[in-house]
XYZ file of C-alpha atoms in Angstrom:
531
model
C 18.515 20.914 10.710
C 21.107 18.790 8.899
C 22.159 15.466 10.344
C 25.381 13.985 9.061
C 26.292 10.315 9.437
C 28.999 9.703 12.015
C 32.551 9.318 10.820
C 34.538 6.119 11.513
C 36.321 7.941 14.349
C 32.969 9.081 15.737
C 31.588 5.548 15.603
C 34.658 4.146 17.337
C 34.436 6.818 20.029
C 30.759 5.980 20.607
C 31.589 2.282 21.011
C 34.342 3.125 23.511
C 31.999 5.370 25.499
C 29.387 2.616 25.514
C 31.915 0.130 26.864
C 33.406 2.555 29.378
C 30.922 1.856 32.240
C 31.643 -1.888 31.994
C 35.383 -1.260 31.995
C 35.140 1.042 35.028
C 32.906 -1.306 37.051
C 35.117 -4.284 36.220
C 38.246 -2.439 37.321
C 36.584 -1.342 40.556
C 35.297 -4.872 41.334
C 38.565 -6.674 40.776
C 40.621 -3.834 42.185
C 38.537 -4.345 45.334
C 37.713 -0.679 45.637
C 36.797 -0.388 49.332
C 33.503 1.557 49.047
C 32.125 -0.833 46.416
C 33.419 -3.884 48.270
C 31.737 -2.754 51.516
C 28.529 -2.004 49.643
C 28.507 -5.459 48.047
C 29.045 -7.261 51.330
C 26.540 -5.118 53.228
C 23.760 -5.731 50.666
C 24.566 -9.463 50.533
C 24.423 -9.749 54.334
C 21.062 -7.977 54.500
C 19.629 -10.159 51.730
C 20.758 -13.322 53.535
C 19.291 -12.246 56.875
C 16.044 -11.075 55.284
C 15.527 -14.314 53.365
C 16.363 -16.479 56.357
C 13.186 -15.422 58.157
C 10.899 -14.991 55.113
C 10.789 -18.268 53.236
C 7.642 -17.235 51.344
C 9.505 -14.290 49.786
C 12.357 -16.583 48.822
C 9.823 -18.780 47.026
C 8.407 -15.729 45.248
C 11.823 -14.576 44.042
C 12.670 -18.071 42.853
C 9.540 -18.027 40.685
C 10.596 -14.635 39.330
C 14.062 -16.034 38.595
C 12.588 -19.012 36.734
C 10.336 -16.784 34.608
C 13.161 -14.364 33.755
C 15.750 -16.941 32.794
C 18.132 -15.564 30.143
C 16.869 -18.169 27.654
C 13.322 -16.881 28.115
C 14.423 -13.301 27.459
C 16.442 -14.356 24.418
C 13.356 -16.225 23.215
C 11.379 -12.980 23.388
C 14.009 -11.294 21.204
C 13.900 -14.141 18.685
C 10.082 -13.941 18.572
C 10.271 -10.204 17.883
C 12.910 -10.903 15.217
C 10.558 -13.361 13.485
C 7.822 -10.720 13.547
C 10.177 -8.137 12.057
C 11.264 -10.557 9.350
C 7.620 -11.024 8.444
C 7.298 -7.220 8.252
C 10.322 -7.212 5.897
C 12.435 -5.205 8.380
C 15.441 -7.368 7.599
C 18.091 -5.052 9.047
C 16.394 -4.894 12.448
C 15.843 -8.660 12.373
C 19.519 -9.437 11.889
C 20.479 -6.831 14.483
C 18.256 -8.441 17.119
C 19.651 -11.914 16.469
C 23.243 -10.657 16.523
C 22.625 -8.737 19.776
C 21.124 -11.813 21.456
C 24.050 -13.949 20.289
C 26.590 -11.387 21.468
C 24.948 -11.257 24.897
C 25.092 -15.049 25.268
C 28.714 -15.301 24.181
C 30.082 -12.337 26.139
C 28.348 -13.260 29.394
C 29.872 -16.729 29.289
C 33.257 -15.279 28.377
C 33.125 -12.784 31.263
C 32.244 -15.504 33.797
C 35.163 -17.692 32.727
C 37.640 -14.825 32.492
C 36.939 -13.260 35.879
C 36.042 -16.368 37.971
C 34.380 -14.361 40.713
C 32.826 -16.522 43.509
C 29.203 -15.945 44.475
C 28.146 -14.731 47.953
C 28.592 -17.292 50.756
C 24.971 -17.378 51.946
C 22.977 -17.927 48.739
C 19.229 -18.516 49.097
C 18.977 -20.436 45.783
C 21.228 -22.788 43.868
C 23.619 -21.374 41.262
C 26.679 -23.220 40.044
C 28.440 -20.776 37.694
C 30.685 -17.797 38.447
C 29.094 -14.579 39.670
C 30.471 -11.815 37.432
C 28.569 -10.765 35.421
C 24.909 -11.499 36.133
C 23.571 -13.283 33.051
C 19.996 -12.537 34.090
C 20.667 -8.802 34.406
C 22.580 -8.654 31.119
C 19.922 -10.526 29.147
C 17.136 -8.371 30.626
C 18.974 -5.137 29.838
C 19.739 -6.210 26.248
C 16.130 -7.263 25.668
C 14.711 -4.003 27.050
C 17.227 -1.868 25.173
C 16.680 -3.753 21.920
C 12.929 -3.289 22.107
C 13.544 0.386 22.825
C 15.280 0.656 19.453
C 12.911 -1.587 17.537
C 9.462 -0.434 18.636
C 9.772 3.241 17.579
C 10.880 2.049 14.133
C 8.002 -0.327 13.423
C 5.282 1.119 11.261
C 1.808 1.204 12.793
C 2.875 1.154 16.478
C 1.237 4.133 18.112
C 3.144 5.957 20.841
C 0.660 4.916 23.524
C 1.070 1.257 22.574
C 4.846 1.607 22.646
C 4.609 2.808 26.247
C 2.414 -0.154 27.149
C 5.222 -2.425 25.948
C 8.187 -0.302 27.082
C 7.061 0.000 30.701
C 6.793 -3.777 31.266
C 10.236 -4.327 29.714
C 11.739 -1.793 32.128
C 9.896 -3.547 34.948
C 11.392 -6.863 33.817
C 14.905 -5.393 34.081
C 14.258 -4.220 37.643
C 12.520 -7.419 38.752
C 15.227 -9.598 37.260
C 17.981 -7.575 38.866
C 16.314 -7.324 42.290
C 15.617 -11.053 42.130
C 19.330 -11.815 41.792
C 20.148 -9.670 44.825
C 17.172 -10.812 46.917
C 18.169 -14.461 46.404
C 21.756 -13.466 47.261
C 23.145 -15.298 44.227
C 24.831 -12.124 42.965
C 26.541 -9.133 44.475
C 25.125 -5.737 43.595
C 28.212 -5.074 41.448
C 27.505 -8.271 39.459
C 24.149 -6.793 38.471
C 25.637 -3.374 37.709
C 28.307 -5.100 35.622
C 25.555 -6.964 33.751
C 23.762 -3.721 32.960
C 27.018 -2.142 31.810
C 27.859 -5.142 29.603
C 24.360 -4.951 28.109
C 24.890 -1.278 27.334
C 28.236 -2.051 25.679
C 26.646 -4.798 23.542
C 23.756 -2.613 22.403
C 26.054 0.302 21.619
C 28.483 -1.802 19.580
C 25.858 -3.684 17.593
C 23.741 -0.568 17.022
C 26.700 1.366 15.678
C 27.719 -1.645 13.584
C 24.261 -1.788 11.993
C 23.845 1.961 11.657
C 21.153 2.227 14.346
C 20.856 4.630 17.240
C 20.069 2.831 20.497
C 17.104 4.107 22.468
C 16.157 6.759 19.920
C 13.718 6.799 17.097
C 15.516 7.299 13.842
C 14.447 10.579 12.307
C 12.729 10.464 8.953
C 14.079 13.186 6.715
C 12.643 14.462 3.480
C 15.946 14.469 1.633
C 17.674 11.811 -0.456
C 20.335 11.401 2.228
C 17.828 10.052 4.739
C 18.945 7.111 6.787
C 16.765 4.126 7.592
C 16.390 0.682 6.097
C 13.377 1.481 3.896
C 11.195 -1.018 5.735
C 10.126 0.948 8.813
C 7.443 3.502 9.555
C 6.008 5.242 7.704
C 6.710 4.171 4.098
C 7.983 6.812 1.748
C 7.622 7.335 -1.966
C 9.550 9.221 -4.608
C 7.616 10.696 -7.541
C 9.557 11.305 -10.764
C 7.672 13.617 -13.104
C 8.278 14.798 -16.639
C 6.760 18.300 -16.329
C 6.308 18.592 -20.096
C 4.087 15.511 -20.210
C 2.068 16.266 -17.061
C -0.376 18.999 -17.996
C -1.676 20.518 -14.759
C 1.287 19.951 -12.479
C -0.339 21.510 -9.407
C -3.471 19.366 -9.629
C -1.391 16.274 -10.384
C 0.803 16.852 -7.354
C -2.210 17.419 -5.117
C -3.889 14.197 -6.252
C -0.775 12.054 -5.893
C 0.105 13.485 -2.482
C -3.416 12.905 -1.201
C -3.542 9.338 -2.567
C -0.234 8.510 -0.868
C -1.217 10.156 2.424
C -4.465 8.167 2.581
C -2.366 4.996 2.399
C -0.018 6.046 5.207
C 2.928 7.325 3.178
C 5.190 10.165 4.215
C 5.185 13.397 2.211
C 6.702 12.164 -1.088
C 10.018 13.249 -2.543
C 9.250 15.117 -5.786
C 11.776 14.970 -8.605
C 11.357 16.574 -12.033
C 13.164 15.444 -15.150
C 15.198 17.916 -17.181
C 15.859 18.438 -20.862
C 19.353 17.013 -20.377
C 18.259 14.128 -18.132
C 15.102 12.098 -18.760
C 15.149 10.530 -15.307
C 18.431 8.735 -14.612
C 19.750 11.117 -11.949
C 16.285 11.340 -10.401
C 16.051 7.556 -10.112
C 19.453 7.499 -8.401
C 18.198 10.124 -5.940
C 15.202 7.897 -5.213
C 17.576 4.994 -4.489
C 19.675 7.146 -2.154
C 16.458 8.297 -0.464
C 15.688 4.595 0.077
C 12.151 4.995 -1.205
C 9.709 2.142 -0.646
C 7.980 3.001 -3.934
C 8.880 5.066 -6.986
C 6.073 6.537 -9.079
C 7.043 7.729 -12.551
C 4.800 9.981 -14.619
C 5.871 10.839 -18.134
C 6.180 9.479 -21.614
C 7.579 6.105 -22.611
C 11.068 7.602 -22.719
C 10.913 8.840 -19.131
C 9.511 5.512 -17.968
C 12.246 3.616 -19.791
C 15.084 5.672 -18.328
C 13.733 5.420 -14.772
C 13.132 1.676 -15.049
C 16.629 1.166 -16.468
C 18.178 3.057 -13.558
C 16.127 1.091 -10.991
C 16.991 -2.317 -12.453
C 18.068 -4.865 -9.828
C 17.392 -2.456 -6.918
C 14.206 -4.236 -5.823
C 12.406 -0.895 -5.412
C 8.868 -1.185 -6.848
C 8.132 1.125 -9.785
C 4.583 2.309 -10.414
C 3.887 3.823 -13.835
C 1.389 6.699 -13.926
C 0.458 7.173 -17.623
C 1.129 10.697 -18.836
C 2.679 10.386 -22.287
C 1.676 9.698 -25.874
C 2.107 5.937 -26.064
C 2.084 4.727 -22.457
C 3.069 1.306 -23.772
C 4.434 -0.173 -20.549
C 1.355 0.978 -18.630
C -0.944 -0.529 -21.268
C 0.884 -3.847 -21.232
C 0.809 -3.997 -17.414
C -2.966 -3.266 -17.498
C -2.620 0.090 -15.752
C -5.564 2.384 -16.603
C -4.838 5.578 -18.496
C -7.093 7.689 -16.267
C -5.037 9.353 -13.505
C -7.371 8.672 -10.575
C -7.979 5.093 -11.652
C -4.261 4.495 -12.267
C -3.310 5.836 -8.833
C -5.826 3.611 -7.106
C -4.867 0.477 -9.038
C -1.114 1.057 -8.629
C -1.065 2.099 -4.965
C -3.384 -0.754 -3.991
C -1.661 -3.175 -6.334
C 0.910 -5.926 -6.042
C 4.610 -6.204 -6.849
C 5.535 -8.209 -9.938
C 9.037 -9.016 -11.138
C 9.317 -8.325 -14.855
C 12.148 -8.586 -17.357
C 14.185 -5.760 -18.812
C 16.299 -5.884 -21.952
C 19.919 -4.808 -22.139
C 20.738 -3.267 -25.503
C 23.741 -1.813 -27.293
C 24.807 -0.917 -30.817
C 26.994 1.381 -32.863
C 26.915 4.967 -31.584
C 24.815 3.734 -28.660
C 25.971 3.257 -25.080
C 24.751 0.127 -23.307
C 21.204 0.818 -22.186
C 17.984 -0.953 -21.222
C 14.414 -0.965 -22.446
C 11.200 -2.364 -21.031
C 8.845 -2.445 -24.020
C 10.262 -2.659 -27.544
C 13.238 -1.725 -29.666
C 13.073 -1.401 -33.408
C 15.142 -0.837 -36.491
C 13.716 0.450 -39.770
C 10.185 1.629 -40.524
C 8.833 1.681 -36.942
C 11.725 3.903 -35.836
C 11.194 6.178 -38.833
C 7.498 6.557 -37.934
C 8.417 7.504 -34.378
C 11.105 9.942 -35.500
C 8.831 11.700 -37.994
C 5.716 12.022 -35.804
C 5.096 15.793 -35.481
C 5.483 16.838 -31.802
C 2.595 19.329 -31.991
C 0.279 16.597 -33.290
C 1.398 14.196 -30.557
C 0.479 16.852 -28.014
C -2.890 17.600 -29.651
C -4.169 14.179 -30.749
C -1.955 11.732 -28.861
C -0.794 8.448 -30.350
C -2.884 8.897 -33.513
C -0.161 11.303 -34.625
C 1.822 8.178 -35.418
C -0.778 7.294 -38.083
C 0.072 10.536 -39.879
C 3.759 9.649 -39.746
C 3.014 6.081 -40.903
C 1.179 7.383 -43.977
C 4.150 9.604 -44.764
C 6.593 6.684 -44.425
C 4.487 4.013 -46.140
C 7.127 3.681 -48.842
C 10.041 3.531 -46.420
C 12.749 1.574 -48.227
C 13.516 -1.974 -47.227
C 16.973 -2.865 -45.950
C 18.981 -6.065 -45.905
C 19.712 -7.308 -42.403
C 21.468 -10.243 -40.798
C 19.553 -11.603 -37.822
C 21.115 -13.878 -35.177
C 18.957 -15.449 -32.461
C 20.943 -16.846 -29.520
C 23.607 -19.198 -30.914
C 21.704 -20.153 -34.052
C 23.071 -19.609 -37.533
C 22.531 -16.050 -38.822
C 19.702 -15.540 -41.284
C 19.478 -12.811 -43.900
C 16.322 -10.967 -44.849
C 15.314 -7.836 -46.735
C 12.918 -6.119 -44.344
C 10.904 -3.001 -43.750
C 11.340 -3.238 -40.005
C 12.524 -5.546 -37.216
C 11.031 -5.156 -33.739
C 12.384 -6.838 -30.601
C 9.873 -6.853 -27.770
C 9.592 -7.590 -24.073
C 5.828 -7.021 -24.270
C 3.505 -7.303 -27.227
C 0.673 -4.754 -27.363
C 0.743 -1.458 -29.245
C -1.739 1.392 -28.987
C -5.329 0.532 -29.921
C -4.607 -2.985 -28.627
C -2.706 -3.974 -31.765
C -0.995 -7.299 -30.911
C 2.353 -6.809 -32.616
C 3.900 -9.623 -30.547
C 0.909 -11.615 -29.289
C 2.942 -14.230 -27.412
C 5.212 -11.798 -25.585
C 5.029 -11.766 -21.784
C 6.966 -9.315 -19.581
C 8.146 -12.060 -17.204
C 8.790 -15.100 -19.416
C 12.546 -14.585 -19.716
C 12.324 -14.431 -23.516
C 12.536 -11.845 -26.264
C 9.972 -11.880 -29.037
C 11.037 -10.750 -32.496
C 8.882 -9.817 -35.470
C 10.282 -9.286 -38.957
C 7.941 -7.373 -41.262
C 8.849 -7.444 -44.941
C 6.104 -6.552 -47.453
C 7.623 -5.949 -50.883
C 4.979 -3.516 -52.157
C 2.507 -1.046 -50.687
C -0.378 -3.265 -51.791
C 0.867 -6.023 -49.467
C 0.482 -3.919 -46.312
C -3.217 -4.806 -45.833
C -2.194 -8.469 -45.657
C 0.345 -7.680 -42.936
C -2.159 -5.583 -40.972
C -4.769 -8.345 -41.203
C -2.259 -10.909 -39.991
C -1.359 -8.679 -37.031
C -4.918 -7.901 -36.015
C -6.052 -11.536 -36.224
C -2.908 -12.803 -34.436
C -2.212 -15.246 -37.228
C 0.828 -17.367 -36.395
C 1.534 -18.469 -39.959
C 5.017 -17.572 -41.148
C 5.639 -16.368 -44.695
C 7.696 -13.829 -46.577
C 5.631 -10.913 -45.258
C 5.834 -11.579 -41.534
C 8.065 -13.841 -39.431
C 8.326 -14.312 -35.657
C 11.181 -15.609 -33.515
C 11.933 -15.979 -29.806
C 15.213 -16.133 -27.926
C 17.244 -14.700 -25.103
C 19.620 -12.689 -27.248
C 19.032 -11.040 -30.612
C 21.654 -9.419 -32.822
C 20.601 -7.320 -35.815
C 23.120 -6.082 -38.362
C 21.892 -3.838 -41.184
C 23.645 -3.250 -44.493
C 23.149 0.552 -44.309
C 22.343 3.095 -41.620
C 18.666 3.034 -40.630
C 16.588 4.695 -37.931
C 16.396 2.969 -34.510
C 14.204 3.400 -31.441
C 13.950 2.273 -27.813
C 10.503 2.298 -26.185
C 9.243 4.950 -28.542
C 12.305 7.178 -28.285
C 14.387 7.673 -31.455
C 18.052 6.994 -30.745
C 19.472 7.959 -34.136
C 20.471 5.954 -37.189
C 22.884 3.074 -37.096
C 23.609 -0.369 -38.482
C 23.510 -2.602 -35.418
C 21.288 -3.387 -32.483
C 21.922 -6.180 -29.982
C 19.365 -7.019 -27.284
C 19.675 -9.504 -24.394
C 17.039 -10.357 -21.799
C 17.572 -9.615 -18.092
C 15.027 -11.874 -16.375
C 13.232 -10.361 -13.370
C 15.395 -7.227 -13.377
C 12.602 -4.821 -12.411
C 10.018 -4.884 -9.631
C 6.866 -3.302 -11.062
C 3.818 -2.245 -9.058
C 0.844 -3.543 -11.047
C -2.910 -3.844 -10.426
C -4.086 -6.838 -8.456
C -5.552 -9.729 -10.394
C -9.310 -9.639 -10.686
């Protein structure tokens, strides 16, 4: 069954219907409708005569009145709001506080607007106007608010909800009867308080997109409503079907791992040839997923992470590609079962992304590395069938083929420093530093340090490559003509001729420019807990 969000007219109509009982009761009270007026006076007279001969009952009801003071009931709402804030249910928290504030303000406004005297024979002291009953309004708002909140809080079993809901309903009745038994309010004052409470809950619930008194339905489509913080959590899984071998077994394992941890049935999204994950990530955002798992190559991971930048939705990488560079650098195991356990039981970590643009390249983002020159040529020339058969070692075959890749003159600008010119084989800009086989290309790079690390590799002859490899493997920091390192927040590379370029292991075509700028803390990544 499809559920469509209410239109503005529908929302306004709901608010009017919620306020209608208060409007009707108010008109009847101050229009002195005879049946209601007689009822009020008859109940007040009976309460006065009953209390006159039963002082012990008057004492009892005064205790009830003291315990159910509006400030006590508002305090309960604030305490629940604090609990919800701790549970990261921010929308419900704000709604509770706003509802409590609206109740306080509107009750005082109603008393001063209508100036209705209290019954003549009160059995307890009360010095404000009668209409509406503040006690009854506060009790109704508290009970109604908890009726919205409790079904939405993860981990509250239905039986436990009833154990809380029944006492709140009892509080409404006790508070209301107390006001009548002490003869400090007419019956219509209490009914008006209930009606005002209903109007407040309806207006604030509609304003915050909630549905008073009903549990919000969890749907399995991207158009689901909810604030993403209430029961049970839901995950979206973005899969590159080409990279995931046994799709049925993979889906079964992931679904089971999520179910064990209390997640809803996940939303499954597959990438397409014409879309490596951007539209799927947007669907996950619309679905308001609490976690996005992405399984694919470095290209799929990059596109999904770029689309989820600044959303705050945690992204868990499930290695399934050739390089798996982001997973390696975040210490996520390459084994599926181990990766699922470490990611799903892990912690959220804010990491940087890098915004990049260049000629013939739309503004994009990467999470691992971008390169210009030899490294991009190696990636472009790696045979796809070898990558599928032998994994990342296929890049060694391509490296041997491109060992004599020509050098190119580039102009390199770091932040606002003066440009420097070099003749290079390759320039790599990195957010993280480790390559496959734990090769520390950028040993000082950290994914959350707010800095870009740059390495310029420039051997003049083939015989100088062993020196470069030795320097890389031993993490030597010495700078010379073969290898230089820089750090900064923005890096601009301008080449003299068109050369191959790559982002996170994906070739993006030849060009002459590449500009990268750090975006600190742009992505929330789900990573293994520290050991």
